Amino acid sequence: MITTREFGPVTQFTMGRLFGGKPVYTMACYYVDGLLIDSGPAHVAEEIPAALAPYPVRTVVNTHHHEDHIGNNAILQQQFGTGPALAHPLAVPRISDPTSWIARLLPYQHFAWGSPPASAAAAIPDQLTVGRHRYAVIHTPGHSDDHICLLEPDEGWLFTGDLFLSERTELMRSDEDAGQILASLRRLLDYEFKTIFCGSGRVVEDGRRALATKVEFWEHLATEACRLRAQGREPEEIRQALLGEESTLHSLTGGDFGKIHLINSLLRCFYRS
Ligand SMILES: [Fe+2]
């Protein structure tokens, strides 16, 4: 399923599988004047030519190498002639040869998004101009080490991939680094921006305030987690005390998404015994 929504000159494509008639594990790509930011999961590849036909994509950027963000690079290159997808240098070999990491995909990831085919990729420059817009490329590791955000300073747009998600993010993937995410979020606050376009599909008008709220929430969580750990409480007890029970996403993803991963990662980054 691909649905399209306009936010002024920015077009959002929400992509995801239908399960029981409802979209599940959706993500969002964004199109602006020739630039497509992320290409979506391979499971929707058959819908790509029709969905993107009205949009003359010239350049594809991948915010990071995850399967739901690069899965349609190949079909865009074959049918739209978009050329190599631009990504952080660490992501380039992972995009051009996904066999090096797709064996590690979990069952829910295969179900939700599918395996991305190999596609051409090249290192993105620090500044990128596509159509009428100029973008600053900001390395923002933490969700993955190869994650980037794109800032269009004249419009105040910040495309945040999977870095932001929400003001009160309580879950993390098992392979994410909360300390790096916090550092990346703080780095973004050094820039001027207004609107956040999130890979989750959220578009946040007061993006700067939302991002600062997430930083404050995680800093408070880290302080409290360290305080409880110093009292001898175990990580699972701390998770229960600060964030409560795990959500259904914990069981649906075989434990890959969990509140416990956020607590453990904050303790690894900030707790000093
Ligand atoms: Fe991701």
Short mmCIF file of C-alpha atoms and ligand atoms in Angstrom, two decimals:
data_model
loop_
_atom_site.label_atom_id
_atom_site.label_comp_id
_atom_site.label_asym_id
_atom_site.label_seq_id
_atom_site.Cartn_x
_atom_site.Cartn_y
_atom_site.Cartn_z
CA MET A 1 0.00 0.00 0.00
CA ILE A 2 1.24 3.45 -0.91
CA THR A 3 -0.68 6.58 0.05
CA THR A 4 0.25 10.11 -0.97
CA ARG A 5 -0.18 13.32 1.00
CA GLU A 6 0.96 16.84 0.21
CA PHE A 7 2.59 19.18 2.73
CA GLY A 8 3.02 22.27 0.58
CA PRO A 9 5.84 21.50 -1.88
CA VAL A 10 6.74 18.30 0.03
CA THR A 11 4.97 15.07 -0.95
CA GLN A 12 4.81 12.25 1.55
CA PHE A 13 4.48 8.62 0.45
CA THR A 14 3.39 6.33 3.26
CA MET A 15 4.31 2.74 2.43
CA GLY A 16 3.50 -0.52 4.14
CA ARG A 17 2.02 -3.97 3.85
CA LEU A 18 -1.66 -4.61 4.28
CA PHE A 19 -2.49 -7.22 6.90
CA GLY A 20 -6.12 -8.01 7.55
CA GLY A 21 -6.94 -5.04 5.31
CA LYS A 22 -4.94 -2.63 7.47
CA PRO A 23 -1.49 -1.15 6.83
CA VAL A 24 1.17 -2.43 9.24
CA TYR A 25 4.75 -1.34 9.95
CA THR A 26 4.36 1.70 7.70
CA MET A 27 7.17 4.13 6.93
CA ALA A 28 7.32 7.38 4.97
CA CYS A 29 9.40 8.62 2.04
CA TYR A 30 9.40 12.25 0.94
CA TYR A 31 9.58 13.86 -2.52
CA VAL A 32 10.62 17.47 -3.15
CA ASP A 33 11.29 18.87 -6.63
CA GLY A 34 13.24 15.92 -8.09
CA LEU A 35 14.57 14.53 -4.81
CA LEU A 36 13.21 11.35 -3.20
CA ILE A 37 14.30 10.84 0.39
CA ASP A 38 14.26 7.06 1.01
CA SER A 39 12.70 4.56 -1.36
CA GLY A 40 10.57 2.35 0.91
CA PRO A 41 10.28 -1.38 1.52
CA ALA A 42 10.60 -4.00 -1.23
CA HIS A 43 7.13 -5.37 -0.43
CA VAL A 44 5.53 -2.38 -2.23
CA ALA A 45 7.83 -2.53 -5.30
CA GLU A 46 4.97 -3.41 -7.68
CA GLU A 47 3.16 -0.19 -6.73
CA ILE A 48 6.18 2.09 -7.17
CA PRO A 49 5.96 2.81 -10.93
CA ALA A 50 2.34 3.99 -10.76
CA ALA A 51 2.68 5.83 -7.44
CA LEU A 52 5.76 7.78 -8.53
CA ALA A 53 4.80 8.30 -12.18
CA PRO A 54 3.60 11.88 -11.54
CA TYR A 55 6.83 12.74 -9.71
CA PRO A 56 10.00 13.12 -11.84
CA VAL A 57 12.53 11.64 -9.42
CA ARG A 58 16.07 12.59 -10.43
CA THR A 59 17.97 11.82 -7.23
CA VAL A 60 17.38 9.28 -4.44
CA VAL A 61 18.89 9.72 -0.99
CA ASN A 62 18.82 6.95 1.62
CA THR A 63 18.85 8.27 5.20
CA HIS A 64 20.36 4.92 6.26
CA HIS A 65 20.75 1.35 5.01
CA HIS A 66 17.75 -0.31 6.72
CA GLU A 67 15.58 -2.51 4.50
CA ASP A 68 12.49 -0.31 4.72
CA HIS A 69 14.44 2.70 3.39
CA ILE A 70 16.37 1.23 0.44
CA GLY A 71 14.05 -1.50 -0.87
CA ASN A 72 12.98 0.29 -4.06
CA ASN A 73 16.29 1.87 -5.07
CA ALA A 74 16.75 -0.81 -7.74
CA ILE A 75 13.35 -0.40 -9.39
CA LEU A 76 13.79 3.38 -9.41
CA GLN A 77 17.19 2.98 -11.05
CA GLN A 78 15.81 0.55 -13.62
CA GLN A 79 12.56 2.32 -14.46
CA PHE A 80 13.29 5.97 -13.68
CA GLY A 81 17.04 6.07 -14.38
CA THR A 82 17.75 7.76 -11.06
CA GLY A 83 21.44 6.79 -10.85
CA PRO A 84 23.19 5.64 -7.69
CA ALA A 85 21.37 6.29 -4.44
CA LEU A 86 23.25 8.80 -2.29
CA ALA A 87 24.00 7.78 1.30
CA HIS A 88 26.56 8.02 4.09
CA PRO A 89 29.85 6.32 3.12
CA LEU A 90 29.25 3.57 5.74
CA ALA A 91 25.91 2.76 4.08
CA VAL A 92 27.21 2.55 0.51
CA PRO A 93 28.58 -1.06 0.61
CA ARG A 94 25.51 -2.22 2.60
CA ILE A 95 23.19 -0.83 -0.08
CA SER A 96 25.19 -2.08 -3.05
CA ASP A 97 25.54 -5.58 -1.51
CA PRO A 98 22.84 -6.27 1.10
CA THR A 99 23.82 -9.96 1.28
CA SER A 100 26.41 -8.90 3.87
CA TRP A 101 23.65 -8.12 6.42
CA ILE A 102 20.19 -9.31 5.28
CA ALA A 103 20.93 -12.76 6.71
CA ARG A 104 20.57 -11.05 10.12
CA LEU A 105 17.06 -9.77 9.39
CA LEU A 106 14.53 -11.03 11.91
CA PRO A 107 11.25 -12.77 10.97
CA TYR A 108 9.18 -9.63 11.63
CA GLN A 109 11.47 -7.61 9.35
CA HIS A 110 11.01 -10.11 6.52
CA PHE A 111 7.26 -10.05 7.09
CA ALA A 112 6.98 -6.28 7.37
CA TRP A 113 9.36 -5.01 4.72
CA GLY A 114 11.08 -7.81 2.80
CA SER A 115 14.67 -8.15 1.59
CA PRO A 116 16.04 -5.24 -0.43
CA PRO A 117 17.63 -6.08 -3.77
CA ALA A 118 21.15 -4.82 -4.47
CA SER A 119 21.28 -1.32 -5.96
CA ALA A 120 23.90 1.19 -7.00
CA ALA A 121 24.96 3.62 -4.28
CA ALA A 122 27.47 6.43 -3.87
CA ALA A 123 28.71 8.62 -1.02
CA ILE A 124 26.59 11.73 -0.49
CA PRO A 125 28.41 15.11 -0.41
CA ASP A 126 28.11 17.46 2.59
CA GLN A 127 25.88 19.79 0.56
CA LEU A 128 23.38 18.62 -2.02
CA THR A 129 21.42 20.68 -4.52
CA VAL A 130 18.43 19.11 -6.30
CA GLY A 131 15.96 21.26 -8.23
CA ARG A 132 15.40 24.58 -6.47
CA HIS A 133 16.57 23.36 -3.08
CA ARG A 134 19.91 23.10 -1.32
CA TYR A 135 20.33 20.60 1.53
CA ALA A 136 22.92 20.28 4.28
CA VAL A 137 23.75 16.63 5.00
CA ILE A 138 24.18 16.00 8.74
CA HIS A 139 25.62 12.71 10.06
CA THR A 140 23.37 11.60 12.92
CA PRO A 141 24.42 8.13 14.15
CA GLY A 142 22.57 6.20 16.84
CA HIS A 143 19.61 4.51 15.13
CA SER A 144 22.34 3.14 12.87
CA ASP A 145 25.93 4.28 12.47
CA ASP A 146 25.28 5.36 8.86
CA HIS A 147 22.25 7.57 9.54
CA ILE A 148 22.00 11.07 8.02
CA CYS A 149 19.47 13.89 8.21
CA LEU A 150 18.83 16.44 5.46
CA LEU A 151 18.27 20.09 6.31
CA GLU A 152 16.80 22.56 3.84
CA PRO A 153 17.73 25.78 5.69
CA ASP A 154 15.83 28.27 3.51
CA GLU A 155 12.52 26.45 4.09
CA GLY A 156 13.33 25.23 7.63
CA TRP A 157 12.69 21.60 6.69
CA LEU A 158 14.48 18.81 8.53
CA PHE A 159 14.16 15.26 7.17
CA THR A 160 15.03 13.05 10.13
CA GLY A 161 14.72 9.46 8.82
CA ASP A 162 14.37 7.14 11.84
CA LEU A 163 16.21 9.37 14.32
CA PHE A 164 13.42 11.39 15.97
CA LEU A 165 10.16 9.35 15.90
CA SER A 166 8.43 11.10 18.83
CA GLU A 167 8.86 13.46 21.77
CA ARG A 168 8.40 10.58 24.18
CA THR A 169 10.09 7.60 22.56
CA GLU A 170 10.00 4.75 25.08
CA LEU A 171 11.15 1.91 22.83
CA MET A 172 14.38 1.17 21.07
CA ARG A 173 15.66 -1.51 18.75
CA SER A 174 18.16 -3.86 20.32
CA ASP A 175 20.96 -2.55 18.08
CA GLU A 176 20.44 1.19 18.70
CA ASP A 177 22.70 3.41 20.82
CA ALA A 178 20.80 5.86 23.05
CA GLY A 179 23.92 7.92 23.83
CA GLN A 180 24.67 8.42 20.15
CA ILE A 181 21.02 9.27 19.43
CA LEU A 182 21.06 11.92 22.17
CA ALA A 183 24.31 13.38 20.81
CA SER A 184 22.83 13.45 17.29
CA LEU A 185 19.62 15.12 18.51
CA ARG A 186 21.67 17.77 20.35
CA ARG A 187 23.76 18.32 17.19
CA LEU A 188 20.56 18.99 15.23
CA LEU A 189 19.58 21.64 17.79
CA ASP A 190 22.68 23.59 16.69
CA TYR A 191 20.83 24.24 13.41
CA GLU A 192 17.81 26.40 12.67
CA PHE A 193 14.77 24.48 11.43
CA LYS A 194 10.99 24.49 11.79
CA THR A 195 9.31 21.41 10.36
CA ILE A 196 10.38 17.82 11.01
CA PHE A 197 9.54 15.23 8.36
CA CYS A 198 9.96 11.91 10.15
CA GLY A 199 10.49 8.50 8.57
CA SER A 200 7.61 7.27 10.73
CA GLY A 201 5.22 9.51 8.78
CA ARG A 202 4.85 12.21 11.43
CA VAL A 203 5.19 15.77 10.20
CA VAL A 204 5.81 18.09 13.15
CA GLU A 205 5.33 21.81 12.56
CA ASP A 206 7.02 22.89 15.78
CA GLY A 207 9.87 20.48 15.13
CA ARG A 208 12.54 22.25 17.09
CA ARG A 209 10.50 22.23 20.27
CA ALA A 210 9.54 18.56 19.72
CA LEU A 211 13.15 17.54 19.28
CA ALA A 212 14.23 19.47 22.40
CA THR A 213 11.42 17.76 24.33
CA LYS A 214 12.76 14.33 23.35
CA VAL A 215 16.27 15.32 24.48
CA GLU A 216 14.90 16.50 27.85
CA PHE A 217 12.80 13.33 28.26
CA TRP A 218 15.74 10.99 27.59
CA GLU A 219 18.12 13.05 29.76
CA HIS A 220 15.64 12.82 32.64
CA LEU A 221 15.18 9.10 31.97
CA ALA A 222 18.97 8.58 32.01
CA THR A 223 19.30 10.44 35.32
CA GLU A 224 16.52 8.42 36.93
CA ALA A 225 17.81 5.10 35.53
CA CYS A 226 21.28 5.79 36.91
CA ARG A 227 19.84 6.82 40.29
CA LEU A 228 17.87 3.57 40.57
CA ARG A 229 20.82 1.48 39.37
CA ALA A 230 23.00 3.06 42.06
CA GLN A 231 20.41 1.83 44.58
CA GLY A 232 20.99 -1.72 43.32
CA ARG A 233 17.84 -2.03 41.17
CA GLU A 234 18.13 -4.37 38.16
CA PRO A 235 17.47 -3.03 34.61
CA GLU A 236 14.10 -4.85 34.35
CA GLU A 237 13.00 -3.29 37.65
CA ILE A 238 14.10 0.12 36.38
CA ARG A 239 12.17 -0.41 33.15
CA GLN A 240 9.06 -1.27 35.17
CA ALA A 241 9.48 1.69 37.52
CA LEU A 242 10.14 4.32 34.84
CA LEU A 243 8.33 3.07 31.73
CA GLY A 244 5.98 0.30 32.84
CA GLU A 245 5.19 -2.93 30.98
CA GLU A 246 6.57 -3.64 27.53
CA SER A 247 4.18 -2.77 24.67
CA THR A 248 2.72 -5.27 22.21
CA LEU A 249 5.47 -4.27 19.76
CA HIS A 250 7.92 -6.10 22.04
CA SER A 251 6.24 -9.45 21.43
CA LEU A 252 5.33 -8.70 17.80
CA THR A 253 9.02 -8.09 16.99
CA GLY A 254 10.33 -11.06 18.94
CA GLY A 255 11.78 -8.69 21.53
CA ASP A 256 13.70 -6.53 19.03
CA PHE A 257 11.73 -3.39 20.00
CA GLY A 258 11.64 -2.89 23.74
CA LYS A 259 11.66 -0.44 26.61
CA ILE A 260 14.37 -2.57 28.18
CA HIS A 261 16.74 -1.77 25.29
CA LEU A 262 16.36 1.95 25.99
CA ILE A 263 17.04 1.47 29.72
CA ASN A 264 20.03 -0.82 29.08
CA SER A 265 21.51 1.52 26.49
CA LEU A 266 21.11 4.60 28.72
CA LEU A 267 22.80 2.71 31.57
CA ARG A 268 25.65 1.59 29.30
CA CYS A 269 26.19 5.18 28.18
CA PHE A 270 25.74 7.09 31.43
CA TYR A 271 25.98 4.83 34.50
CA ARG A 272 29.27 4.90 36.37
CA SER A 273 29.42 2.53 39.33
FE FE B 1 15.69 2.32 10.36
#
